[in-house]
Coordinates of C-alpha atoms and ligand atoms in Angstrom, one line a residue:
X12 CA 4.4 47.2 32.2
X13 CA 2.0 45.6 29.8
X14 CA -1.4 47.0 28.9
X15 CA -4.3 44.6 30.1
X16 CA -7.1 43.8 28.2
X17 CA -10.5 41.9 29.0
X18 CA -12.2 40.4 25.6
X19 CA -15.5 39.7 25.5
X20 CA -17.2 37.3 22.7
X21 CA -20.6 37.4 22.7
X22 CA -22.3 34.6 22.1
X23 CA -25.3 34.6 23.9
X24 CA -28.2 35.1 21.0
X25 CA -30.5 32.9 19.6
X26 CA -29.7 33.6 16.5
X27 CA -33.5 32.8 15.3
X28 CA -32.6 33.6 11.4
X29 CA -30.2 30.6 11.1
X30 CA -33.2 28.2 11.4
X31 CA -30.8 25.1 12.7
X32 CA -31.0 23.7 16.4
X33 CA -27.4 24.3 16.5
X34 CA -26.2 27.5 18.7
X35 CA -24.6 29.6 16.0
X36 CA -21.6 29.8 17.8
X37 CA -21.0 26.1 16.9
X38 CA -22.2 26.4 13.1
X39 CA -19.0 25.3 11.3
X40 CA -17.7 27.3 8.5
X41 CA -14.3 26.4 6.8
X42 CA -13.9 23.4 9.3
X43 CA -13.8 25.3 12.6
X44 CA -16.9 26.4 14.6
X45 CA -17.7 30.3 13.7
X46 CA -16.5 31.4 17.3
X47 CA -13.2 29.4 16.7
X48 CA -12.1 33.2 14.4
X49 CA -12.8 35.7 16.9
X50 CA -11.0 33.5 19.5
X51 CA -8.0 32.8 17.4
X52 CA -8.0 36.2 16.0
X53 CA -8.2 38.1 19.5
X54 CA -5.3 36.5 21.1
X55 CA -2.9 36.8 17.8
X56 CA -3.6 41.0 18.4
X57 CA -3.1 40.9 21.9
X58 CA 0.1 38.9 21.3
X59 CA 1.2 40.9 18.8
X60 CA 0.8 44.6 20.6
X61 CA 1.9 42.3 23.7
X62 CA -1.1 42.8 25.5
X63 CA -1.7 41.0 28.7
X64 CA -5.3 39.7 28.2
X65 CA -8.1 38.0 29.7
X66 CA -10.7 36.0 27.1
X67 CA -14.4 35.4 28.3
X68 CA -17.7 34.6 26.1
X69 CA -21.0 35.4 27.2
X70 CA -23.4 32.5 26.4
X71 CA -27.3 31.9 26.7
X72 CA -28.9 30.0 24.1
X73 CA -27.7 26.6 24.4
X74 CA -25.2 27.8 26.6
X75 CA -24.0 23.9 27.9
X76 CA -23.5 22.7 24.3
X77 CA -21.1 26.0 23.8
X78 CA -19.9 26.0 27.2
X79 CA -19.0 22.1 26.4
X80 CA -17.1 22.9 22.9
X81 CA -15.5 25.8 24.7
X82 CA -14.5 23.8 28.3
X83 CA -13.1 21.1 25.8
X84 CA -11.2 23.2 23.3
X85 CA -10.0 26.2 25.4
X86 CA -8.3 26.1 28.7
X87 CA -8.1 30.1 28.2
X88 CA -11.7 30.8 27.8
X89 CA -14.1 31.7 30.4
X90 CA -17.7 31.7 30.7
X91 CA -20.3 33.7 31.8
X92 CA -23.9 33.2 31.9
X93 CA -26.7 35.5 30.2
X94 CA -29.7 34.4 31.9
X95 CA -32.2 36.7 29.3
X96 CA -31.1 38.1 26.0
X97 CA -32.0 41.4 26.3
X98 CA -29.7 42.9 24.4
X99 CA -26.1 43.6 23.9
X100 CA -25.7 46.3 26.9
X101 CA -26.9 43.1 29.3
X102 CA -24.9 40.7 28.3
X103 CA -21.8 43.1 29.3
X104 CA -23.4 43.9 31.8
X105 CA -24.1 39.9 33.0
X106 CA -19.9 39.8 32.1
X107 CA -19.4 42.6 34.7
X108 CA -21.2 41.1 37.1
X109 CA -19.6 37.4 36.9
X110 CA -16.3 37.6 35.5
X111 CA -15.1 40.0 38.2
X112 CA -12.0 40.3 37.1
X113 CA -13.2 42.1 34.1
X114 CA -13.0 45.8 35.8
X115 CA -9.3 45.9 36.7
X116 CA -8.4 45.3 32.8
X117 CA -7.3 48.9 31.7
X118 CA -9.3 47.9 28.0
X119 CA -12.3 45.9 27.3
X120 CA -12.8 44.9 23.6
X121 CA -15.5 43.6 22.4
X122 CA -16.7 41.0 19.7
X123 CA -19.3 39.3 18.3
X124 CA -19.1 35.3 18.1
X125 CA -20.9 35.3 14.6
X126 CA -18.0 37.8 12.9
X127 CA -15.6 35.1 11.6
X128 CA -14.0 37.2 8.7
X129 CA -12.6 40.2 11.2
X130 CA -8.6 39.8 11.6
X131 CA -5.8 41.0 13.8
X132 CA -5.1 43.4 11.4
X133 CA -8.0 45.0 12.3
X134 CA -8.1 44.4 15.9
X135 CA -4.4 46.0 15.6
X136 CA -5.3 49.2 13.6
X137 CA -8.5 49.5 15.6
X138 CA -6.4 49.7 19.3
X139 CA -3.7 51.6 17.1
X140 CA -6.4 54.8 16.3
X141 CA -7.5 54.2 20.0
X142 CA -4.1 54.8 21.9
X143 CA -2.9 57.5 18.7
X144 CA -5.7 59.5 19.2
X145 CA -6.2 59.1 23.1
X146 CA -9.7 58.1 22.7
X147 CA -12.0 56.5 25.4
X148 CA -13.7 54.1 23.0
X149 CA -14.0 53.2 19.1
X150 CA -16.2 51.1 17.0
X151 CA -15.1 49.8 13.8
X152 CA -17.3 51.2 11.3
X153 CA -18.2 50.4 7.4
X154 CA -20.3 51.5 4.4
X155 CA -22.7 49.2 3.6
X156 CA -24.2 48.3 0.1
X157 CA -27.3 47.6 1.9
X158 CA -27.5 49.4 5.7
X159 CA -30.7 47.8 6.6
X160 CA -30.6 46.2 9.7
X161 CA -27.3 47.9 11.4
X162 CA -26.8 50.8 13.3
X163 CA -26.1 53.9 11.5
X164 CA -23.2 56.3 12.5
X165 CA -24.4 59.9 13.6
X166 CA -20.6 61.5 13.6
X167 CA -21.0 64.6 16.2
X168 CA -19.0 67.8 16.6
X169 CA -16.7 65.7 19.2
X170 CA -18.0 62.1 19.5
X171 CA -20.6 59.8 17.5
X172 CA -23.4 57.8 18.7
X173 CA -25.2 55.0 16.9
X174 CA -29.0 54.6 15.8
X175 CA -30.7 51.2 15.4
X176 CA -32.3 50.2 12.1
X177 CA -35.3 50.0 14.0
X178 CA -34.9 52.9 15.9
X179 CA -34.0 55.6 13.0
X180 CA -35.8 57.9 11.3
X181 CA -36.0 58.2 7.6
X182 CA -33.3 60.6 7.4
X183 CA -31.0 58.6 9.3
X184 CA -31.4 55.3 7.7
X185 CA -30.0 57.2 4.3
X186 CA -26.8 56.7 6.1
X187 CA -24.9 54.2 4.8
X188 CA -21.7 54.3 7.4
X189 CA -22.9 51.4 9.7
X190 CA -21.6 49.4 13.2
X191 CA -19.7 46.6 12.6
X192 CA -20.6 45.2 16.0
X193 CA -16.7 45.6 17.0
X194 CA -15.3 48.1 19.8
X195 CA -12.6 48.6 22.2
X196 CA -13.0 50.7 25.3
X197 CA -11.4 52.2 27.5
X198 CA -12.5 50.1 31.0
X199 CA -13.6 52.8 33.1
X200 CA -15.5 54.7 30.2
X201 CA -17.5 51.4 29.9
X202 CA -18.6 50.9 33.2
X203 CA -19.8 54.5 33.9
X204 CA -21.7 54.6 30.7
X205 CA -23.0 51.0 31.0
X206 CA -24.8 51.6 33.9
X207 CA -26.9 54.3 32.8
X208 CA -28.4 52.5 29.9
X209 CA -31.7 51.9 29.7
X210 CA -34.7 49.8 26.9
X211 CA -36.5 52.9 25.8
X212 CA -36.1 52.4 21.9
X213 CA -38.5 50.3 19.4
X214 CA -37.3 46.6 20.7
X215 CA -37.3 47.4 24.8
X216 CA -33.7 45.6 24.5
X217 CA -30.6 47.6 26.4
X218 CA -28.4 48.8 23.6
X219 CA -24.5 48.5 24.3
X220 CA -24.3 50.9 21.1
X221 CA -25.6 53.6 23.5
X222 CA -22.7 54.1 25.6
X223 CA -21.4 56.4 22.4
X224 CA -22.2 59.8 22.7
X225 CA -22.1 62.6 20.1
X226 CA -20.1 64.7 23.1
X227 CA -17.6 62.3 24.4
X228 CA -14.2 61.8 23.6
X229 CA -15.1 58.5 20.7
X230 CA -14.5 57.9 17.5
X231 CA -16.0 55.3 14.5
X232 CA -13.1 54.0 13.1
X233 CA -14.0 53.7 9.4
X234 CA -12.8 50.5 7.3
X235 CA -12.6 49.8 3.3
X236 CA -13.1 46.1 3.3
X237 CA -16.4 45.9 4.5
X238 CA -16.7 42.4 3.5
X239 CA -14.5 41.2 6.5
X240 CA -17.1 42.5 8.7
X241 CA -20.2 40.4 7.8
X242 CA -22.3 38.8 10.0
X243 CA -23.6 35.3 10.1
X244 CA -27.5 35.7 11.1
X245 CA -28.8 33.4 7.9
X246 CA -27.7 30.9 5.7
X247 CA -26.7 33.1 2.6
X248 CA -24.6 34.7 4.8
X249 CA -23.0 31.2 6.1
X250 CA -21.9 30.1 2.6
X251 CA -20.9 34.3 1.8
X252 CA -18.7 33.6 4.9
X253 CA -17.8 29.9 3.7
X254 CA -16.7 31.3 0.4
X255 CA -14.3 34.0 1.7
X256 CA -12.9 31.6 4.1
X257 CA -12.0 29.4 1.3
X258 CA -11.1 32.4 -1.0
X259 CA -8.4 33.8 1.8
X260 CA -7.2 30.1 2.3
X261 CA -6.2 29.6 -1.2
X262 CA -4.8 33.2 -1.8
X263 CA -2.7 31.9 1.1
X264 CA -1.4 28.9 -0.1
X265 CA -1.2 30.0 -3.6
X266 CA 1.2 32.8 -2.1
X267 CA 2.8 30.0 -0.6
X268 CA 3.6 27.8 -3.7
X269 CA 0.9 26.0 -4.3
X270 CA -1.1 25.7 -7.6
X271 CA -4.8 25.2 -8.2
X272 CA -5.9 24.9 -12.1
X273 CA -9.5 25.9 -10.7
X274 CA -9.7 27.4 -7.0
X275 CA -13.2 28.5 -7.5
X276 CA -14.7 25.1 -7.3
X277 CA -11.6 23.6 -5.3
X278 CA -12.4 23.4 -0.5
X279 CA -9.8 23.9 1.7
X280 CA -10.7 23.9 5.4
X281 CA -8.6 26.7 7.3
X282 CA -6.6 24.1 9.5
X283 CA -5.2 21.9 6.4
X284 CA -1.5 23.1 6.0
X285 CA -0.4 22.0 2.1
X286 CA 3.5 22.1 1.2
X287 CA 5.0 24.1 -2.0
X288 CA 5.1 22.0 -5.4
X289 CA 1.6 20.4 -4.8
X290 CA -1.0 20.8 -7.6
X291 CA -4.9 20.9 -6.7
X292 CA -7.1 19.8 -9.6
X293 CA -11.0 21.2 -9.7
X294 CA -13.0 19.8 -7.5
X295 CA -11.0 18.5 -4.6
X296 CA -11.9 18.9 -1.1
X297 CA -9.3 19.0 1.6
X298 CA -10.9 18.9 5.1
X299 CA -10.3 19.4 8.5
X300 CA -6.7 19.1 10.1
X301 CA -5.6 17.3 7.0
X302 CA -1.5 18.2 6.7
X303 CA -0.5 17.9 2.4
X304 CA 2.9 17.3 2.0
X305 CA 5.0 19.3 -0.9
X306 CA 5.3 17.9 -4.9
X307 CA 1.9 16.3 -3.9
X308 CA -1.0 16.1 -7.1
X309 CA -4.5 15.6 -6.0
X310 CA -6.9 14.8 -8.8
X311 CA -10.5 15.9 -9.1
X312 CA -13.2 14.7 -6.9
X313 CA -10.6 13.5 -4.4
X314 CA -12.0 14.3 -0.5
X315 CA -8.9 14.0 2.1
X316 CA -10.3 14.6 5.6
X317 CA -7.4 14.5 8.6
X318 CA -5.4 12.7 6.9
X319 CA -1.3 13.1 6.3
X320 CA -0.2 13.1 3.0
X321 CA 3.5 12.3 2.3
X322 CA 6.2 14.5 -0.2
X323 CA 5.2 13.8 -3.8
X324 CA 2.3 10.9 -3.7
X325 CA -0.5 11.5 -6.4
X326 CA -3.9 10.9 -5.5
X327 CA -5.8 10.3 -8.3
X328 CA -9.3 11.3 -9.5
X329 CA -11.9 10.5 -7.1
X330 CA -10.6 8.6 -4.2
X331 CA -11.5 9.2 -0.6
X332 CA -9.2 9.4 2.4
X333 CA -10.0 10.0 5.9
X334 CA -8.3 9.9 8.8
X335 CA -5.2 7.8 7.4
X336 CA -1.3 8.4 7.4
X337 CA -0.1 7.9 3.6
X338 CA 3.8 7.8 3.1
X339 CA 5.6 9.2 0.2
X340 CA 5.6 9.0 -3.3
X341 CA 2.5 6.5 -3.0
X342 CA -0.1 6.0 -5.8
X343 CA -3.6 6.2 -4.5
X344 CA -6.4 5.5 -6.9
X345 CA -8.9 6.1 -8.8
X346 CA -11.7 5.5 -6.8
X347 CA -9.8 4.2 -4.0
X348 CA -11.7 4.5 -0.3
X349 CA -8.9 5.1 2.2
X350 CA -11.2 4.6 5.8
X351 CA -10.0 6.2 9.1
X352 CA -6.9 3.7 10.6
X353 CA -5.2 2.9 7.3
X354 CA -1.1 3.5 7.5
X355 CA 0.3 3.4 4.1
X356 CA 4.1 3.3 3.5
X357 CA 5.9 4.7 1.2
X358 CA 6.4 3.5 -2.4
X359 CA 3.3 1.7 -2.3
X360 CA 0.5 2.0 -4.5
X361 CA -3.2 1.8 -4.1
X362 CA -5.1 1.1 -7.2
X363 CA -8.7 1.1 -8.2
X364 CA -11.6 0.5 -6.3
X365 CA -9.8 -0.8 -3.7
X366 CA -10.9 -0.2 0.5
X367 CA -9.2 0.0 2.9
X368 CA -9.8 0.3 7.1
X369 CA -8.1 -0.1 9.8
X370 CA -4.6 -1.5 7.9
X371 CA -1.2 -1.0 8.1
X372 CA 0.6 -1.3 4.9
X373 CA 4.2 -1.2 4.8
X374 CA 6.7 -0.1 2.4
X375 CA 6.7 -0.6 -1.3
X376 CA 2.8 -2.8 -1.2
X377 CA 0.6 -3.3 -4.0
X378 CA -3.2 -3.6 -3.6
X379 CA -3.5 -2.4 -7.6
X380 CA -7.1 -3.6 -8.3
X381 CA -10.6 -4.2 -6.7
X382 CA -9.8 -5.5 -3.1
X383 CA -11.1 -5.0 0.4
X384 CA -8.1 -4.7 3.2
X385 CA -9.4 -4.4 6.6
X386 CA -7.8 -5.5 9.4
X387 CA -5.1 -6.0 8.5
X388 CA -1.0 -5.9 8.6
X389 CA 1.0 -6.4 5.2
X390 CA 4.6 -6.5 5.3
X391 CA 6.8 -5.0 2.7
X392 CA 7.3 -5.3 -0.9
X393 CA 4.4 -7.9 -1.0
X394 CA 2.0 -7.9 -3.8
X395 CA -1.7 -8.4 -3.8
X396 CA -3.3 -9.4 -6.6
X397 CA -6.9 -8.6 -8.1
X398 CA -10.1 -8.9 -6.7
X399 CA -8.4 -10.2 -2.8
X400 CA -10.5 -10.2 0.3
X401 CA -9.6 -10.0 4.0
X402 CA -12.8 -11.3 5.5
X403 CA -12.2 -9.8 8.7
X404 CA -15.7 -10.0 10.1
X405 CA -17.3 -13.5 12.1
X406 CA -20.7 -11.5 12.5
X407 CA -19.8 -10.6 15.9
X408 CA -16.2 -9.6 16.0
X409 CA -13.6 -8.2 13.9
X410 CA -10.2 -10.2 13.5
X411 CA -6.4 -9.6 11.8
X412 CA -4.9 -10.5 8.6
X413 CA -1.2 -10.5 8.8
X414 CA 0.6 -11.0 6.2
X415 CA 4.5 -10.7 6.0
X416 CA 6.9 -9.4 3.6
X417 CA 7.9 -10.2 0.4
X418 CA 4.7 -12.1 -0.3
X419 CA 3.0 -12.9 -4.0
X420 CA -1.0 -13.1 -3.1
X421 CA -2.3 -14.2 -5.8
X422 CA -5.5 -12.5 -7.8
X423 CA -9.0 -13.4 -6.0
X424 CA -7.8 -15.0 -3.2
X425 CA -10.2 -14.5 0.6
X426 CA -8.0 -14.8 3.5
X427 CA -10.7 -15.8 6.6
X428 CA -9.5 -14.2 9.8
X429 CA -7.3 -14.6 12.3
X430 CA -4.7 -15.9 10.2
X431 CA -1.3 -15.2 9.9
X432 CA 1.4 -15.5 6.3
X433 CA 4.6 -15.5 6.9
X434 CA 7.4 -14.0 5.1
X435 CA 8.0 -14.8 1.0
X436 CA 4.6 -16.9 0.9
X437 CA 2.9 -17.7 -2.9
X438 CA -0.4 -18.1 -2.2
X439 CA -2.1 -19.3 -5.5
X440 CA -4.7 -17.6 -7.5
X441 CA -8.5 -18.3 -6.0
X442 CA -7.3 -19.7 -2.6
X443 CA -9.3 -19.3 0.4
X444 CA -6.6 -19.1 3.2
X445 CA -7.7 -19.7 6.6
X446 CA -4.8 -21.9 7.8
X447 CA -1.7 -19.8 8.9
X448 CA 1.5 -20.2 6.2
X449 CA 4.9 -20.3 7.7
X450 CA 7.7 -18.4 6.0
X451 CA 8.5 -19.2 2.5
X452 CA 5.5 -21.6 2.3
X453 CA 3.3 -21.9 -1.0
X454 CA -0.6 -22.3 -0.6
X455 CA -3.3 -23.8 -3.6
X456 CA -6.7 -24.0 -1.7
X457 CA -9.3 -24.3 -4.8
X458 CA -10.9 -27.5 -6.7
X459 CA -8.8 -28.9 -9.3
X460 CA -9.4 -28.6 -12.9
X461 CA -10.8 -31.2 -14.9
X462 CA -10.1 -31.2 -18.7
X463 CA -12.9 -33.8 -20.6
X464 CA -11.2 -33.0 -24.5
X465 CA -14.1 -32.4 -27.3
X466 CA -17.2 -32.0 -24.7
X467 CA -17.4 -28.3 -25.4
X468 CA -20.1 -28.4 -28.0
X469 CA -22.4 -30.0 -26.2
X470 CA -22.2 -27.3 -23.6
X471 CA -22.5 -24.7 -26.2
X472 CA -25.6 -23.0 -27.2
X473 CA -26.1 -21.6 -30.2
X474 CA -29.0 -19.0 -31.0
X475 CA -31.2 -19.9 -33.6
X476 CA -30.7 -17.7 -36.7
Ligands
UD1_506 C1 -25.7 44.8 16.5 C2 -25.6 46.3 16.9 C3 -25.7 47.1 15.6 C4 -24.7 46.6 14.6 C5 -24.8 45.1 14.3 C6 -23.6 44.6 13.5 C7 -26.5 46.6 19.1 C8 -27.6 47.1 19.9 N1 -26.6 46.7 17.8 O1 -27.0 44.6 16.0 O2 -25.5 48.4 15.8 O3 -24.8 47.3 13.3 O4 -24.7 44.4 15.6 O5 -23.8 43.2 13.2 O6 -25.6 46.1 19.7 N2 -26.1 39.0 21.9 C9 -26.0 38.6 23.2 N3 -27.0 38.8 24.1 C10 -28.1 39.6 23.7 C11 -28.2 40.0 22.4 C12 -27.2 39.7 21.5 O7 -25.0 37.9 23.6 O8 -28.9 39.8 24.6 C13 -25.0 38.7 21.0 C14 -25.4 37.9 19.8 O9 -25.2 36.5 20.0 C15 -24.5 38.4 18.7 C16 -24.2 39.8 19.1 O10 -24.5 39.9 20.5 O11 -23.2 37.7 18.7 C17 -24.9 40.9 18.4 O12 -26.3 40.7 18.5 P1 -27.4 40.8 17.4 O13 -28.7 40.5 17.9 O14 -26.9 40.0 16.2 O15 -27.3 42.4 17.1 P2 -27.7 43.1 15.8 O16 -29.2 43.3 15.7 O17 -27.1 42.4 14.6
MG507 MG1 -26.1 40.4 14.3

């Protein structure tokens, strides 16, 4: 039969040092909100040691907006409501108390929502030195550069128990092996422990850290990387967390085939998947669920925010993307502006300062220079020339530019929308289209040209030397 385990996240503090009105939970780091990780990361351990499990968060500060994220991304993730913060030994104790099902799971573990950096590797050797040693509880332990503010470790003949900062004597805050803030117990062991806690330390709160004693059968489990147990409680330690996120991503896809010429000013979100053969110049930021395909080059300053990417398309320097499908081998940029909605297919090419929103491009296009295409449908093969407009918008409402395949569009032409080009149009350079073209049709809508022979000079104004 499989071992069942309750997890708890707590994620019930104010978290007063951030000095945002965002609940810390929610604070994004890497793309995903902070208590995305120990969600993610808890269920990959129980999976792996095939662990029957049950997930709940405790939540109190701006519990609906958490509660909301967590209703609307997680169907596996349960609630439970701290009314007070006071302290860590109540909210499991507020768990208990609503989440019933919590005392017939053989193992509780227990994490905190602000740890984003703590993996299933050490959720795995954690439960590992638990069931090797037949212990009743373990708390992943570290040494710290800097121990203020944690509990320190007072290792006993047998067990351990665990002294807050605030709490410790002088002696004891010489000790640098500290609480990560990380445990698994067994069930039973909680509960009988939990209850006898009480608020008699320095800040009146009920300590969860208290239900280790120096004669029971527990054990700190020490770690080496201590970095992967850093808290968020201030905005250093946001970006510190920001900056290992992005360090581990890279390692990742580095491992994985992908080059960077200078990863230490180069953003990847944790979500964006990039295929081998792609090179990632300096400065490049690749957000959110954005999917890279492989042989793909992105040039520096270029932001691609849930977008698709196709197999071997270059981006170049500077150009924006966001929430757009772009085929394969396509040219984009520089300084292109790919808004949400744009479809481009493959072959095509996007040039310079070109925008686009909201358009569907097909195979083999060419917008090379200095237009705007919203709106807008464009059929394949066709070429657009320079400086070309849709003007998609009456004031009011938005309207459709299609225009078919095989089309010439000539340079600085404005087509006024709704209107529709067939198939193998030539509209002429400068035209103002608003009338639709049938296939094949050609279209001059601009004044003609007047030549008057000689009359230049008197148009001609020379300075006076
Ligand atoms: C806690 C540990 C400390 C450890 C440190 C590691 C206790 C008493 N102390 O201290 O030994 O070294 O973590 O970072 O547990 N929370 C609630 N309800 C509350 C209070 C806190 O849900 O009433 C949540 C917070 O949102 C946070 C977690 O519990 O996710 C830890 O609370 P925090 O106040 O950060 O504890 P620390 O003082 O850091
Ligand atoms: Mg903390």
């Amino acid at each position: 039969m499989k071992k069942t385990i309750g997890i708890v996240i707590l994620a019930a503090g104010q978290g007063k040092r951030m000095g945002t009105d965002t609940p810390k939970p929610l604070l994004i780091a890497s793309g995903k909100r902070l208590i995305d990780f120990p969600i993610h990361e808890a269920k990959m351990f129980c999976e792996k040691s095939n662990l029957s499990f049950l997930i709940t968060a405790v939540t109190g500060h701006k519990r609906e907006l958490v509660n909301e994220y967590l209703g609307q991304h997680y169907k596996d993730v349960a609630t439970v409501f701290q009314k007070e913060q006071l302290g860590t030994a109540d909210a499991i104790r507020s768990y208990f108390a609503q989440q019933k099902a919590g005392k017939d799971y053989d193992y509780t573990l227990i994490l905190c929502a602000d740890t984003p950096l703590i993996r299933s590797i050490h959720l795995s050797f954690l439960w590992k030195n638990l069931l090797s040693q037949n212990l009743d509880a373990v708390a992943a332990t570290f040494i710290a550069d800097d121990p203020a503010g944690y509990g320190r470790i007072l290792r006993g003949e047998k067990g351990f128990r665990i002294v807050e900062h605030k709490d410790a004597s002088e002696e004891q805050k010489i000790i640098d092996e500290v609480n990560s803030g990380l445990y698994i117990m067994k069930t039973d062991y909680l509960l009988s422990h939990l209850a006898e806690i009480d608020a008699n330390n320095k800040s009146q709160e009920f300590y969860l850290t208290d239900v280790f004693k120096e004669e029971a059968n527990v054990a700190p489990i020490l770690f080496d990387d201590y970095k992967s147990f850093v808290g968020v409680n201030n905005p250093d330690q946001l970006e510190e967390v920001f900056l290992e996120l992005n360090y581990e991503k890279i390692y990742d896809l580095k491992k994985n085939g992908v080059s960077f010429y200078d990863s230490s000013c180069t953003y990847v979100d944790w979500d964006v998947k990039v295929g081998a053969g792609s090179i990632v110049y300096p400065n490049v930021s690749l957000r959110g669920n954005s999917v890279i395909g492989k042989n793909v080059v992105i040039d520096s300053g270029s932001i691609i925010k849930d977008s698709i990417i196709g197999n071997q398309t270059t981006i170049n320097p500077y150009s924006i993307i966001e929430k757009s499908h772009i085929g394969e081998k396509v040219s984009i940029g520089p300084f292109a502006r790919i808004r949400p909605d744009t479809e481009v297919g493959d072959n095509s090419k996007i040039g310079n300062f070109v925008e686009t929103k909201k358009a569907k491009l097909k195979k083999g296009v060419k917008v090379s220079h200095l237009s705007y295409v919203g709106d807008a449908i464009i059929g394949e093969e066709t070429n657009i020339g320079c400086g070309f407009i849709t003007c998609n918008y009456d004031g009011a409402n938005k309207h459709l530019t299609e225009i078919g395949k095989g089309c010439f569009i000539g340079s600085d032409s404005q087509m006024i929308a709704p209107v529709k080009i067939g198939n193998d149009c030539y509209v002429a350079s400068g035209s103002t289209i608003n009338k639709n073209m049938d296939d094949g049709d050609f279209a001059i809508a601009r004044s003609k040209q007047e030549i008057k022979p000689g009359l230049a000079k008197k148009f001609i104004k020379k300075k006076d030397k």
